[in-house]
Amino acid sequence: MAKSDAGGGDAHECGECASVAFGDPESACCGESMTPVDSESVVSPDLAMALRDVFGISETGLNVCLCLMEAGESTAGDVADQLGIDRSTVTRQLNHLTDVGVLDKRQRLLEGGGYVNVYSPVPVEEVRERLTAGLFAWTDEALDLVEHVNREKLDALARADDERDADGAEGGDGRARGDAGDGSADIYWDG
């Protein structure tokens, strides 16, 4: 199924300034239409990958979540018994799933005193909204990281150029220092 068939979109890039837009194929930048970005080298995520990478939900967490969705309201002990997993592991997963927003947690009073935490699945549409909001927030942070790397790379290139200029670009024979005269320096420096 194509991305656009699934309700997603495609990335488009401006040929002039390299800005990237997501979604609208009619996007324009610098007075011209943007061109689709080649996504052949991009690994398309599946649900398990997205949940793991974006929300930190492990395979065990996914199994715990699916078990609870099938069973309805359950305690950590109920889920642990159902899956044959240690109760403390299940409790950690349930608390993380609650933090992510796919489960609700409430306390049920016990007849003999005390209480037990009871977990229940959040309605599907609400989960979709929460996960979508979380994905957008994660994407924004990921884009900031990429932009930071790009700025660092540009700064490093500028420093290298400054150092090259400061070291004296000319050697005694008219070639740039480090230039063997065979054109190999052109790989690193234009000019």
Backbone as CSV, one residue per row, in Angstrom:
resi,resn,N_x,N_y,N_z,CA_x,CA_y,CA_z,C_x,C_y,C_z
1,MET,0.850,-1.180,0.000,0.000,0.000,0.000,0.888,1.232,0.000
2,ALA,0.646,2.163,-0.876,1.429,3.394,-0.947,1.162,4.255,0.272
3,LYS,2.129,5.103,0.601,1.976,5.962,1.771,0.723,6.809,1.678
4,SER,0.467,7.377,0.500,-0.695,8.243,0.367,-1.995,7.463,0.513
5,ASP,-1.989,6.157,0.178,-3.182,5.342,0.347,-3.483,5.096,1.816
6,ALA,-2.456,5.104,2.657,-2.619,4.814,4.076,-2.916,6.062,4.883
7,GLY,-3.078,7.195,4.220,-3.368,8.418,4.940,-2.115,9.204,5.283
8,GLY,-0.942,8.709,4.882,0.310,9.397,5.152,0.598,10.379,4.054
9,GLY,1.827,10.763,3.919,2.200,11.701,2.887,3.614,11.434,2.451
10,ASP,4.057,12.240,1.514,5.401,12.108,0.997,6.182,13.365,1.336
11,ALA,7.489,13.231,1.342,8.360,14.376,1.572,8.701,15.005,0.229
12,HIS,8.799,16.334,0.224,9.142,17.095,-0.972,10.265,18.048,-0.611
13,GLU,11.167,18.282,-1.589,12.342,19.104,-1.339,12.406,20.247,-2.342
14,CYS,12.850,21.394,-1.853,13.066,22.549,-2.719,14.429,22.400,-3.380
15,GLY,14.462,22.502,-4.700,15.721,22.390,-5.422,16.622,23.597,-5.230
16,GLU,16.057,24.701,-4.792,16.813,25.946,-4.630,17.486,26.038,-3.258
17,CYS,16.716,25.831,-2.187,17.254,26.053,-0.834,17.330,24.777,0.006
18,ALA,16.897,23.638,-0.536,16.938,22.332,0.135,15.978,22.222,1.313
19,SER,14.996,23.124,1.432,13.972,22.971,2.462,13.151,21.732,2.155
20,VAL,12.629,21.099,3.191,11.838,19.887,3.023,10.454,20.117,3.615
21,ALA,9.427,19.653,2.913,8.047,19.728,3.389,7.461,18.327,3.366
22,PHE,6.499,18.097,4.219,5.873,16.786,4.305,4.399,16.906,3.980
23,GLY,3.909,15.986,3.170,2.473,15.909,2.947,2.017,16.404,1.602
24,ASP,1.765,17.684,1.499,1.112,18.269,0.334,1.996,18.202,-0.913
25,PRO,1.580,17.407,-1.927,2.384,17.314,-3.153,2.393,18.619,-3.948
26,GLU,1.528,19.551,-3.610,1.475,20.842,-4.298,2.354,21.879,-3.609
27,SER,3.194,21.455,-2.651,4.053,22.380,-1.914,4.947,23.161,-2.864
28,ALA,5.140,24.435,-2.535,6.020,25.285,-3.330,6.977,26.003,-2.384
29,CYS,8.159,26.297,-2.901,9.172,27.010,-2.129,10.026,27.776,-3.131
30,CYS,10.504,28.924,-2.749,11.356,29.750,-3.619,10.697,29.981,-4.981
31,GLY,9.367,30.050,-4.983,8.630,30.336,-6.202,8.458,29.170,-7.156
32,GLU,8.878,27.973,-6.754,8.756,26.813,-7.637,8.184,25.623,-6.877
33,SER,7.627,24.676,-7.644,7.111,23.450,-7.036,8.256,22.648,-6.442
34,MET,7.957,22.002,-5.336,8.957,21.147,-4.699,8.907,19.772,-5.351
35,THR,10.025,19.079,-5.364,10.093,17.760,-5.990,10.063,16.671,-4.925
36,PRO,9.467,15.516,-5.252,9.422,14.418,-4.280,10.832,13.955,-3.911
37,VAL,11.009,13.639,-2.647,12.283,13.115,-2.158,12.308,11.620,-2.429
38,ASP,13.430,11.124,-2.932,13.584,9.692,-3.171,13.636,8.990,-1.821
39,SER,12.658,8.141,-1.566,12.591,7.460,-0.271,12.929,5.982,-0.384
40,GLU,13.547,5.581,-1.494,13.904,4.171,-1.686,14.847,3.671,-0.599
41,SER,15.742,4.532,-0.107,16.724,4.107,0.888,16.185,4.177,2.315
42,VAL,14.961,4.651,2.477,14.371,4.779,3.808,13.649,3.490,4.171
43,VAL,13.933,2.986,5.358,13.260,1.782,5.838,11.890,2.192,6.360
44,SER,10.841,1.662,5.749,9.490,1.967,6.212,9.242,1.249,7.529
45,PRO,8.777,1.990,8.534,8.572,1.360,9.836,7.312,0.504,9.859
46,ASP,7.360,-0.552,10.663,6.130,-1.262,10.970,5.695,-0.776,12.353
47,LEU,4.542,-1.211,12.817,4.012,-0.718,14.084,4.957,-1.012,15.243
48,ALA,5.484,-2.235,15.300,6.377,-2.598,16.406,7.618,-1.705,16.418
49,MET,8.176,-1.415,15.231,9.362,-0.559,15.145,9.037,0.854,15.624
50,ALA,7.913,1.400,15.179,7.535,2.754,15.578,7.294,2.835,17.081
51,LEU,6.585,1.857,17.630,6.322,1.868,19.071,7.612,1.763,19.868
52,ARG,8.544,0.939,19.395,9.822,0.765,20.089,10.673,2.025,19.980
53,ASP,10.859,2.515,18.762,11.787,3.615,18.540,11.262,4.963,19.018
54,VAL,9.982,5.197,18.889,9.420,6.495,19.248,8.958,6.528,20.701
55,PHE,8.337,5.452,21.157,7.730,5.467,22.484,8.419,4.559,23.494
56,GLY,9.451,3.849,23.073,10.180,2.980,23.994,9.395,1.766,24.442
57,ILE,8.438,1.327,23.622,7.636,0.150,23.961,8.320,-1.073,23.369
58,SER,8.800,-1.939,24.244,9.516,-3.142,23.816,8.536,-4.195,23.297
59,GLU,9.098,-5.275,22.781,8.254,-6.391,22.338,7.447,-6.936,23.517
60,THR,8.079,-7.021,24.685,7.363,-7.475,25.882,6.234,-6.509,26.209
61,GLY,6.515,-5.209,26.122,5.485,-4.206,26.379,4.328,-4.321,25.408
62,LEU,4.639,-4.584,24.150,3.589,-4.761,23.148,2.743,-5.989,23.472
63,ASN,3.389,-7.078,23.879,2.647,-8.287,24.263,1.766,-8.036,25.479
64,VAL,2.284,-7.292,26.451,1.496,-6.944,27.642,0.290,-6.109,27.235
65,CYS,0.507,-5.139,26.366,-0.578,-4.267,25.906,-1.650,-5.064,25.165
66,LEU,-1.226,-5.942,24.252,-2.188,-6.756,23.496,-2.970,-7.684,24.415
67,CYS,-2.292,-8.254,25.405,-2.962,-9.130,26.365,-4.043,-8.357,27.118
68,LEU,-3.706,-7.159,27.555,-4.659,-6.347,28.306,-5.817,-5.900,27.418
69,MET,-5.532,-5.624,26.156,-6.601,-5.221,25.244,-7.592,-6.362,25.032
70,GLU,-7.088,-7.592,24.992,-7.972,-8.753,24.836,-8.745,-9.044,26.116
71,ALA,-8.064,-8.945,27.248,-8.678,-9.320,28.524,-9.540,-8.215,29.111
72,GLY,-9.283,-6.983,28.739,-9.978,-5.865,29.363,-9.281,-5.497,30.661
73,GLU,-10.026,-5.023,31.618,-9.467,-4.590,32.898,-8.749,-5.745,33.601
74,SER,-7.482,-5.522,33.988,-6.683,-6.580,34.611,-5.660,-5.992,35.569
75,THR,-5.186,-6.827,36.472,-4.085,-6.454,37.357,-2.779,-6.954,36.746
76,ALA,-1.667,-6.489,37.295,-0.358,-6.962,36.834,-0.245,-8.464,37.036
77,GLY,-0.770,-8.964,38.145,-0.734,-10.399,38.412,-1.510,-11.194,37.376
78,ASP,-2.683,-10.684,36.990,-3.491,-11.359,35.964,-2.719,-11.457,34.644
79,VAL,-2.111,-10.346,34.234,-1.376,-10.316,32.967,-0.140,-11.212,33.050
80,ALA,0.557,-11.165,34.190,1.748,-12.004,34.376,1.384,-13.478,34.266
81,ASP,0.284,-13.875,34.895,-0.167,-15.267,34.809,-0.522,-15.641,33.372
82,GLN,-1.215,-14.751,32.690,-1.648,-15.003,31.313,-0.460,-15.189,30.369
83,LEU,0.581,-14.358,30.545,1.727,-14.387,29.631,2.886,-15.250,30.121
84,GLY,2.836,-15.650,31.385,3.943,-16.431,31.939,5.216,-15.608,32.100
85,ILE,5.050,-14.347,32.458,6.167,-13.415,32.644,6.192,-12.986,34.108
86,ASP,7.382,-12.679,34.614,7.537,-12.214,35.985,6.660,-10.982,36.242
87,ARG,6.016,-10.945,37.396,5.082,-9.871,37.725,5.768,-8.502,37.749
88,SER,7.002,-8.438,38.243,7.693,-7.139,38.293,7.958,-6.606,36.880
89,THR,8.263,-7.495,35.950,8.461,-7.097,34.550,7.159,-6.555,33.976
90,VAL,6.069,-7.263,34.244,4.755,-6.827,33.754,4.389,-5.477,34.355
91,THR,4.645,-5.296,35.649,4.318,-4.029,36.311,5.084,-2.873,35.678
92,ARG,6.375,-3.058,35.417,7.168,-2.011,34.749,6.573,-1.673,33.382
93,GLN,6.217,-2.711,32.632,5.651,-2.492,31.296,4.302,-1.773,31.387
94,LEU,3.459,-2.192,32.314,2.145,-1.562,32.477,2.287,-0.089,32.855
95,ASN,3.213,0.213,33.755,3.417,1.610,34.150,3.939,2.443,32.980
96,HIS,4.833,1.871,32.175,5.333,2.596,31.002,4.204,2.820,29.992
97,LEU,3.397,1.807,29.753,2.275,1.935,28.817,1.266,2.970,29.317
98,THR,1.125,3.072,30.631,0.259,4.096,31.216,0.860,5.480,30.968
99,ASP,2.182,5.608,31.167,2.856,6.888,30.919,2.738,7.316,29.459
100,VAL,2.823,6.349,28.537,2.713,6.642,27.104,1.288,7.071,26.755
101,GLY,0.309,6.572,27.510,-1.077,6.970,27.285,-1.946,5.934,26.611
102,VAL,-1.478,4.681,26.529,-2.298,3.653,25.887,-3.099,2.838,26.903
103,LEU,-2.771,2.992,28.184,-3.513,2.314,29.245,-3.894,3.320,30.322
104,ASP,-4.975,3.008,31.015,-5.369,3.761,32.205,-5.090,2.903,33.419
105,LYS,-4.804,3.557,34.545,-4.553,2.837,35.790,-5.419,3.450,36.876
106,ARG,-6.041,2.584,37.662,-6.799,3.048,38.820,-6.548,2.066,39.958
107,GLN,-6.888,2.478,41.168,-6.704,1.611,42.324,-8.041,1.018,42.735
108,ARG,-8.016,-0.286,43.022,-9.216,-0.974,43.502,-8.926,-1.412,44.938
109,LEU,-9.846,-1.052,45.860,-9.689,-1.440,47.262,-9.944,-2.929,47.418
110,LEU,-9.119,-3.561,48.228,-9.280,-4.985,48.518,-10.127,-5.147,49.769
111,GLU,-10.889,-6.233,49.847,-11.777,-6.465,50.991,-11.011,-6.553,52.304
112,GLY,-9.845,-7.169,52.280,-9.064,-7.334,53.504,-8.212,-6.121,53.836
113,GLY,-8.348,-5.049,53.099,-7.533,-3.850,53.293,-6.504,-3.725,52.186
114,GLY,-6.054,-2.541,51.987,-5.081,-2.281,50.936,-5.750,-2.073,49.586
115,TYR,-4.950,-2.059,48.567,-5.475,-1.853,47.213,-4.584,-2.563,46.207
116,VAL,-5.106,-2.700,45.003,-4.351,-3.252,43.884,-4.563,-2.324,42.687
117,ASN,-3.516,-2.140,41.892,-3.647,-1.338,40.672,-4.329,-2.174,39.599
118,VAL,-5.300,-1.564,38.955,-6.035,-2.220,37.879,-5.819,-1.388,36.612
119,TYR,-5.464,-2.074,35.542,-5.154,-1.417,34.273,-6.234,-1.746,33.257
120,SER,-6.527,-0.770,32.408,-7.511,-1.000,31.348,-7.066,-0.257,30.088
121,PRO,-7.434,-0.797,28.933,-7.032,-0.135,27.683,-7.788,1.174,27.472
122,VAL,-7.100,2.147,26.909,-7.705,3.417,26.530,-8.420,3.176,25.202
123,PRO,-9.562,3.833,24.957,-10.250,3.653,23.669,-9.312,3.901,22.480
124,VAL,-9.482,3.110,21.435,-8.585,3.112,20.281,-8.407,4.501,19.674
125,GLU,-9.475,5.241,19.499,-9.367,6.571,18.884,-8.526,7.506,19.749
126,GLU,-8.666,7.400,21.055,-7.867,8.219,21.971,-6.387,7.821,21.904
127,VAL,-6.134,6.514,21.810,-4.750,6.033,21.672,-4.147,6.575,20.383
128,ARG,-4.895,6.515,19.307,-4.411,7.017,18.013,-4.044,8.497,18.126
129,GLU,-4.888,9.283,18.778,-4.612,10.714,18.938,-3.355,10.942,19.774
130,ARG,-3.223,10.197,20.879,-2.054,10.355,21.757,-0.770,9.936,21.051
131,LEU,-0.826,8.813,20.333,0.366,8.343,19.629,0.747,9.289,18.496
132,THR,-0.246,9.835,17.804,0.029,10.791,16.732,0.697,12.040,17.294
133,ALA,0.172,12.562,18.401,0.780,13.742,19.028,2.205,13.432,19.476
134,GLY,2.409,12.266,20.061,3.747,11.865,20.488,4.697,11.707,19.318
135,LEU,4.206,11.149,18.218,5.031,10.977,17.024,5.450,12.328,16.451
136,PHE,4.519,13.285,16.418,4.869,14.620,15.923,5.920,15.272,16.820
137,ALA,5.768,15.129,18.135,6.754,15.701,19.060,8.117,15.044,18.857
138,TRP,8.136,13.713,18.696,9.378,12.973,18.481,10.029,13.411,17.165
139,THR,9.224,13.551,16.118,9.738,13.961,14.810,10.360,15.348,14.887
140,ASP,9.706,16.256,15.604,10.236,17.608,15.764,11.599,17.568,16.450
141,GLU,11.720,16.748,17.499,13.001,16.617,18.198,14.053,15.967,17.302
142,ALA,13.650,14.961,16.521,14.588,14.299,15.607,15.084,15.283,14.549
143,LEU,14.194,16.109,14.031,14.594,17.117,13.042,15.564,18.126,13.650
144,ASP,15.344,18.493,14.919,16.278,19.391,15.602,17.666,18.761,15.695
145,LEU,17.720,17.456,15.979,19.009,16.761,16.050,19.719,16.780,14.703
146,VAL,18.972,16.520,13.634,19.560,16.534,12.291,20.063,17.936,11.959
147,GLU,19.280,18.940,12.285,19.692,20.322,12.027,20.955,20.655,12.814
148,HIS,21.045,20.171,14.043,22.235,20.390,14.874,23.460,19.756,14.218
149,VAL,23.304,18.538,13.701,24.407,17.863,13.011,24.814,18.668,11.785
150,ASN,23.838,19.144,11.025,24.142,19.943,9.834,24.905,21.213,10.204
151,ARG,24.476,21.890,11.292,25.176,23.101,11.725,26.602,22.772,12.156
152,GLU,26.764,21.652,12.897,28.104,21.248,13.331,29.001,20.950,12.129
153,LYS,28.433,20.290,11.123,29.213,19.959,9.930,29.644,21.233,9.209
154,LEU,28.723,22.170,9.040,29.065,23.433,8.384,30.109,24.202,9.183
155,ASP,29.957,24.215,10.515,30.940,24.894,11.366,32.316,24.244,11.229
156,ALA,32.352,22.913,11.186,33.624,22.196,11.050,34.273,22.501,9.702
157,LEU,33.476,22.546,8.646,34.021,22.887,7.327,34.566,24.312,7.311
158,ALA,33.842,25.235,7.948,34.302,26.624,8.002,35.604,26.724,8.799
159,ARG,35.699,25.993,9.921,36.935,25.994,10.714,38.094,25.430,9.898
160,ALA,37.833,24.358,9.155,38.889,23.759,8.330,39.371,24.751,7.276
161,ASP,38.438,25.471,6.665,38.824,26.487,5.680,39.641,27.594,6.343
162,ASP,39.200,28.046,7.526,39.921,29.094,8.249,41.328,28.634,8.617
163,GLU,41.454,27.383,9.075,42.765,26.846,9.449,43.672,26.747,8.225
164,ARG,43.100,26.318,7.124,43.874,26.206,5.884,44.381,27.580,5.464
165,ASP,43.496,28.575,5.555,43.895,29.939,5.195,44.930,30.485,6.175
166,ALA,44.777,30.197,7.455,45.689,30.703,8.482,47.064,30.053,8.387
167,ASP,47.136,28.811,7.956,48.412,28.103,7.846,49.231,28.585,6.653
168,GLY,48.663,29.413,5.832,49.361,29.870,4.631,49.097,28.893,3.519
169,ALA,48.267,29.278,2.612,47.825,28.359,1.572,48.919,28.049,0.567
170,GLU,49.930,28.895,0.458,50.948,28.684,-0.564,52.211,28.077,0.030
171,GLY,52.700,27.029,-0.606,54.009,26.466,-0.263,55.048,27.139,-1.141
172,GLY,56.303,26.732,-1.063,57.378,27.351,-1.818,57.243,27.168,-3.316
173,ASP,56.535,26.152,-3.781,56.450,25.888,-5.218,55.131,26.360,-5.824
174,GLY,54.362,27.168,-5.061,53.111,27.687,-5.595,51.928,26.770,-5.384
175,ARG,52.177,25.575,-4.837,51.065,24.655,-4.577,50.568,24.865,-3.154
176,ALA,49.306,24.522,-2.924,48.773,24.572,-1.567,49.526,23.570,-0.716
177,ARG,49.768,23.935,0.553,50.466,23.036,1.449,49.730,21.702,1.489
178,GLY,50.459,20.626,1.376,49.859,19.294,1.379,49.437,18.844,-0.004
179,ASP,49.612,19.699,-1.011,49.223,19.343,-2.372,50.385,18.619,-3.031
180,ALA,50.171,17.389,-3.410,51.223,16.584,-4.027,51.408,16.930,-5.495
181,GLY,50.569,17.805,-6.025,50.678,18.183,-7.417,49.972,17.225,-8.354
182,ASP,49.305,16.211,-7.804,48.645,15.205,-8.642,47.135,15.392,-8.725
183,GLY,46.627,16.510,-8.202,45.187,16.753,-8.237,44.437,16.151,-7.066
184,SER,45.119,15.360,-6.218,44.415,14.711,-5.109,43.889,15.716,-4.100
185,ALA,44.532,16.887,-3.973,44.061,17.899,-3.030,42.715,18.452,-3.466
186,ASP,42.413,18.384,-4.767,41.140,18.892,-5.264,39.956,18.122,-4.698
187,ILE,40.209,16.914,-4.215,39.133,16.140,-3.603,38.635,16.847,-2.354
188,TYR,39.548,17.497,-1.642,39.205,18.123,-0.372,38.946,19.613,-0.483
189,TRP,39.638,20.282,-1.373,39.487,21.730,-1.490,39.150,22.086,-2.936
190,ASP,38.161,22.903,-3.092,37.884,23.425,-4.430,38.750,24.654,-4.621
191,GLY,39.454,24.736,-5.720,40.223,25.942,-5.968,41.601,25.665,-6.173
